[in-house]
Amino acid sequence: MVPGSIPKMMRSFAMLLPLRREGAKFVESYYNRREFPFFATMIAIPHKAKQFLVFTIKVLIVSAAFYFVYRQLAQNDQLDWGKFRALFERKWTVGGILFILLFSILNRLLEILKWKNLVSSLQPISLWQATAEVLGALTAGIFTPNGLGEYAGKAFFYEKAKTKKIVFLNLICNGIQMILTVIFGIFGLLYFNAEFNVITPKSITIIFGLLIVFVLGSFS
């Protein structure tokens, strides 16, 4: 045994795993990576594996969404592609196509801005990140029952500690959209009834009266 070797060994071991006492527990404070590069390598490998796993999951989700859409279209007996093609060639116009594309993009843009504004209460995100989260959640919700994959799709972009808050924010986001759909749907039904007189004004008054009583009873 070389004189002085035992104290050096003790100091090296103390640098490897310095533990400090906090109450009745022992917690590990740090690893000296310069002295022990092996442990630094062990820490870097799981991160690369996690990146590969995330990429694989994204590819699987997109592939499953494409397969689901293809299967729904290919196995739909009620869809006659010949009639659809003939109707499209007879009715289509450049203005109509541009109108549909414009409002589709505008609808998705409003959804992205709404989600960006909601998440800003938790952490600030860029418009590009909000776009990736909304489109990723939309893709995950295509092939899941009732679009439940949308909740997991958005939570997938955040750390595990924020999962519950992200799911709650997504619930608020969908709730706002549902309320707006009901409100504008009611105006659409009123306009439709004014044009074709399907329901009498007395029936409309009774329906709205019951609706108001139900809403006030829910908040009381």
Short mmCIF file of C-alpha atoms in Angstrom, two decimals:
data_model
loop_
_atom_site.label_atom_id
_atom_site.label_comp_id
_atom_site.label_asym_id
_atom_site.label_seq_id
_atom_site.Cartn_x
_atom_site.Cartn_y
_atom_site.Cartn_z
CA MET A 1 0.00 0.00 0.00
CA VAL A 2 1.49 3.35 -1.05
CA PRO A 3 1.50 5.91 1.77
CA GLY A 4 -1.25 8.48 1.29
CA SER A 5 -3.21 6.33 -1.19
CA ILE A 6 -6.11 5.67 1.20
CA PRO A 7 -6.97 9.37 1.70
CA LYS A 8 -6.82 9.88 -2.09
CA MET A 9 -9.20 6.96 -2.64
CA MET A 10 -11.59 8.40 -0.05
CA ARG A 11 -11.51 11.83 -1.72
CA SER A 12 -12.17 10.26 -5.17
CA PHE A 13 -15.14 8.31 -3.83
CA ALA A 14 -16.48 11.47 -2.18
CA MET A 15 -16.27 13.27 -5.55
CA LEU A 16 -18.20 10.45 -7.22
CA LEU A 17 -21.21 10.34 -4.94
CA PRO A 18 -21.35 13.26 -2.50
CA LEU A 19 -24.42 12.80 -0.35
CA ARG A 20 -25.84 15.30 2.07
CA ARG A 21 -28.31 14.75 4.81
CA GLU A 22 -31.71 16.49 4.60
CA GLY A 23 -33.89 15.46 7.51
CA ALA A 24 -33.96 11.68 7.53
CA LYS A 25 -33.18 11.28 3.81
CA PHE A 26 -30.01 11.15 1.74
CA VAL A 27 -30.14 12.78 -1.70
CA GLU A 28 -27.54 12.67 -4.41
CA SER A 29 -26.27 16.18 -5.25
CA TYR A 30 -24.07 15.82 -8.35
CA TYR A 31 -21.72 13.73 -10.49
CA ASN A 32 -18.29 15.06 -11.43
CA ARG A 33 -18.42 14.44 -15.20
CA ARG A 34 -14.91 15.68 -15.85
CA GLU A 35 -13.45 13.06 -13.56
CA PHE A 36 -15.92 10.33 -14.64
CA PRO A 37 -16.77 10.64 -18.38
CA PHE A 38 -18.32 7.16 -18.28
CA PHE A 39 -21.28 8.44 -16.27
CA ALA A 40 -21.71 11.41 -18.63
CA THR A 41 -21.95 8.97 -21.54
CA MET A 42 -24.59 6.94 -19.70
CA ILE A 43 -26.66 10.11 -19.21
CA ALA A 44 -26.39 11.16 -22.91
CA ILE A 45 -27.54 7.81 -24.32
CA PRO A 46 -31.12 7.89 -22.90
CA HIS A 47 -31.61 11.37 -24.35
CA LYS A 48 -30.75 10.14 -27.85
CA ALA A 49 -32.96 7.13 -27.34
CA LYS A 50 -35.78 9.42 -26.25
CA GLN A 51 -35.39 11.55 -29.38
CA PHE A 52 -35.53 8.44 -31.56
CA LEU A 53 -38.59 7.20 -29.66
CA VAL A 54 -40.38 10.55 -30.12
CA PHE A 55 -39.59 10.53 -33.85
CA THR A 56 -40.84 6.94 -34.16
CA ILE A 57 -44.11 7.77 -32.38
CA LYS A 58 -44.69 10.76 -34.67
CA VAL A 59 -44.13 8.64 -37.77
CA LEU A 60 -46.49 5.95 -36.46
CA ILE A 61 -49.20 8.52 -35.69
CA VAL A 62 -49.01 10.09 -39.15
CA SER A 63 -48.98 6.65 -40.81
CA ALA A 64 -51.98 5.51 -38.78
CA ALA A 65 -53.87 8.69 -39.69
CA PHE A 66 -53.24 8.20 -43.43
CA TYR A 67 -54.22 4.54 -43.22
CA PHE A 68 -57.41 5.39 -41.32
CA VAL A 69 -58.45 8.02 -43.88
CA TYR A 70 -57.66 5.66 -46.78
CA ARG A 71 -59.62 2.82 -45.17
CA GLN A 72 -62.63 5.05 -44.48
CA LEU A 73 -62.71 6.19 -48.10
CA ALA A 74 -61.94 2.83 -49.71
CA GLN A 75 -64.44 0.79 -47.67
CA ASN A 76 -67.30 3.29 -47.75
CA ASP A 77 -70.04 1.61 -49.78
CA GLN A 78 -72.19 4.75 -49.77
CA LEU A 79 -69.52 6.79 -51.53
CA ASP A 80 -69.81 6.66 -55.32
CA TRP A 81 -66.63 8.13 -56.77
CA GLY A 82 -68.10 8.22 -60.28
CA LYS A 83 -71.03 10.43 -59.22
CA PHE A 84 -68.73 12.55 -57.04
CA ARG A 85 -66.33 13.13 -59.94
CA ALA A 86 -69.16 13.99 -62.34
CA LEU A 87 -70.73 16.38 -59.81
CA PHE A 88 -67.39 18.00 -59.07
CA GLU A 89 -66.57 18.53 -62.75
CA ARG A 90 -70.00 20.08 -63.31
CA LYS A 91 -70.12 22.35 -60.26
CA TRP A 92 -66.56 23.33 -59.48
CA THR A 93 -65.23 26.87 -59.95
CA VAL A 94 -61.89 28.47 -59.14
CA GLY A 95 -63.59 30.97 -56.85
CA GLY A 96 -65.39 28.21 -54.97
CA ILE A 97 -62.18 26.23 -54.44
CA LEU A 98 -60.32 29.34 -53.26
CA PHE A 99 -63.23 30.21 -50.95
CA ILE A 100 -63.13 26.79 -49.32
CA LEU A 101 -59.33 26.82 -48.95
CA LEU A 102 -59.31 30.35 -47.55
CA PHE A 103 -61.86 29.63 -44.85
CA SER A 104 -60.25 26.27 -44.03
CA ILE A 105 -56.88 27.96 -43.46
CA LEU A 106 -58.53 30.81 -41.54
CA ASN A 107 -60.38 28.36 -39.31
CA ARG A 108 -57.18 26.46 -38.50
CA LEU A 109 -55.27 29.73 -37.95
CA LEU A 110 -57.85 30.90 -35.41
CA GLU A 111 -57.56 27.53 -33.67
CA ILE A 112 -53.77 27.92 -33.51
CA LEU A 113 -53.98 31.47 -32.13
CA LYS A 114 -56.55 30.36 -29.56
CA TRP A 115 -54.31 27.54 -28.35
CA LYS A 116 -51.25 29.84 -28.28
CA ASN A 117 -53.14 32.32 -26.13
CA LEU A 118 -54.33 29.61 -23.72
CA VAL A 119 -50.89 28.03 -23.28
CA SER A 120 -49.30 31.44 -22.69
CA SER A 121 -50.82 31.32 -19.19
CA LEU A 122 -48.62 28.28 -18.54
CA GLN A 123 -45.56 29.08 -20.65
CA PRO A 124 -44.93 31.28 -23.71
CA ILE A 125 -44.71 29.45 -27.03
CA SER A 126 -44.09 30.60 -30.58
CA LEU A 127 -46.63 30.57 -33.38
CA TRP A 128 -44.69 27.78 -35.10
CA GLN A 129 -44.73 25.62 -31.96
CA ALA A 130 -48.46 26.24 -31.49
CA THR A 131 -49.01 25.21 -35.12
CA ALA A 132 -47.08 21.97 -34.64
CA GLU A 133 -49.02 21.15 -31.46
CA VAL A 134 -52.46 21.84 -32.96
CA LEU A 135 -51.79 19.92 -36.19
CA GLY A 136 -50.15 17.05 -34.30
CA ALA A 137 -53.12 16.78 -31.93
CA LEU A 138 -55.52 16.95 -34.88
CA THR A 139 -53.69 14.08 -36.56
CA ALA A 140 -53.73 11.99 -33.37
CA GLY A 141 -57.44 12.63 -32.94
CA ILE A 142 -58.39 11.34 -36.40
CA PHE A 143 -58.18 7.63 -35.61
CA THR A 144 -59.11 7.70 -31.90
CA PRO A 145 -62.69 7.48 -30.54
CA ASN A 146 -64.33 10.90 -30.18
CA GLY A 147 -61.01 12.59 -30.90
CA LEU A 148 -59.52 11.63 -27.52
CA GLY A 149 -56.09 11.42 -29.10
CA GLU A 150 -56.13 15.20 -29.40
CA TYR A 151 -55.63 15.54 -25.65
CA ALA A 152 -52.69 13.15 -25.61
CA GLY A 153 -51.28 14.72 -28.77
CA LYS A 154 -50.93 18.16 -27.19
CA ALA A 155 -49.71 16.81 -23.85
CA PHE A 156 -47.03 14.88 -25.75
CA PHE A 157 -45.18 18.15 -26.48
CA TYR A 158 -44.77 19.02 -22.79
CA GLU A 159 -43.04 17.49 -19.81
CA LYS A 160 -44.90 15.03 -17.64
CA ALA A 161 -45.40 17.49 -14.76
CA LYS A 162 -47.55 19.74 -17.00
CA THR A 163 -49.72 16.99 -18.49
CA LYS A 164 -52.80 17.64 -16.33
CA LYS A 165 -52.69 21.40 -16.98
CA ILE A 166 -52.33 20.88 -20.75
CA VAL A 167 -55.28 18.47 -20.79
CA PHE A 168 -57.35 20.99 -18.82
CA LEU A 169 -56.41 23.81 -21.20
CA ASN A 170 -57.35 21.64 -24.16
CA LEU A 171 -60.70 20.94 -22.50
CA ILE A 172 -61.28 24.69 -22.18
CA CYS A 173 -60.25 25.17 -25.82
CA ASN A 174 -62.76 22.58 -27.03
CA GLY A 175 -65.44 23.93 -24.69
CA ILE A 176 -65.08 27.45 -26.13
CA GLN A 177 -65.38 26.04 -29.63
CA MET A 178 -68.50 24.07 -28.66
CA ILE A 179 -70.15 27.16 -27.14
CA LEU A 180 -69.46 29.21 -30.27
CA THR A 181 -70.78 26.38 -32.45
CA VAL A 182 -74.03 26.26 -30.45
CA ILE A 183 -74.49 30.04 -30.54
CA PHE A 184 -73.92 30.42 -34.28
CA GLY A 185 -75.88 27.23 -34.91
CA ILE A 186 -78.89 28.77 -33.16
CA PHE A 187 -78.67 31.86 -35.38
CA GLY A 188 -78.40 29.59 -38.41
CA LEU A 189 -81.50 27.65 -37.36
CA LEU A 190 -83.42 30.88 -36.81
CA TYR A 191 -82.46 32.09 -40.28
CA PHE A 192 -83.40 28.72 -41.78
CA ASN A 193 -86.75 28.78 -39.98
CA ALA A 194 -87.41 32.35 -41.12
CA GLU A 195 -86.87 31.29 -44.73
CA PHE A 196 -88.82 28.00 -44.70
CA ASN A 197 -91.13 28.42 -41.68
CA VAL A 198 -90.53 24.94 -40.24
CA ILE A 199 -91.37 25.82 -36.60
CA THR A 200 -94.01 28.29 -35.47
CA PRO A 201 -92.92 31.41 -33.53
CA LYS A 202 -94.78 30.12 -30.46
CA SER A 203 -92.75 26.90 -30.46
CA ILE A 204 -89.52 28.88 -30.83
CA THR A 205 -90.48 31.03 -27.83
CA ILE A 206 -91.17 27.96 -25.70
CA ILE A 207 -87.86 26.33 -26.72
CA PHE A 208 -85.82 29.43 -25.92
CA GLY A 209 -87.68 29.88 -22.63
CA LEU A 210 -86.80 26.34 -21.55
CA LEU A 211 -83.22 26.86 -22.70
CA ILE A 212 -82.86 30.04 -20.63
CA VAL A 213 -84.33 28.33 -17.55
CA PHE A 214 -81.88 25.42 -18.00
CA VAL A 215 -78.87 27.75 -18.32
CA LEU A 216 -79.86 29.87 -15.31
CA GLY A 217 -80.50 26.70 -13.27
CA SER A 218 -77.04 25.39 -14.15
CA PHE A 219 -75.30 28.49 -12.80
CA SER A 220 -77.47 28.91 -9.69
#
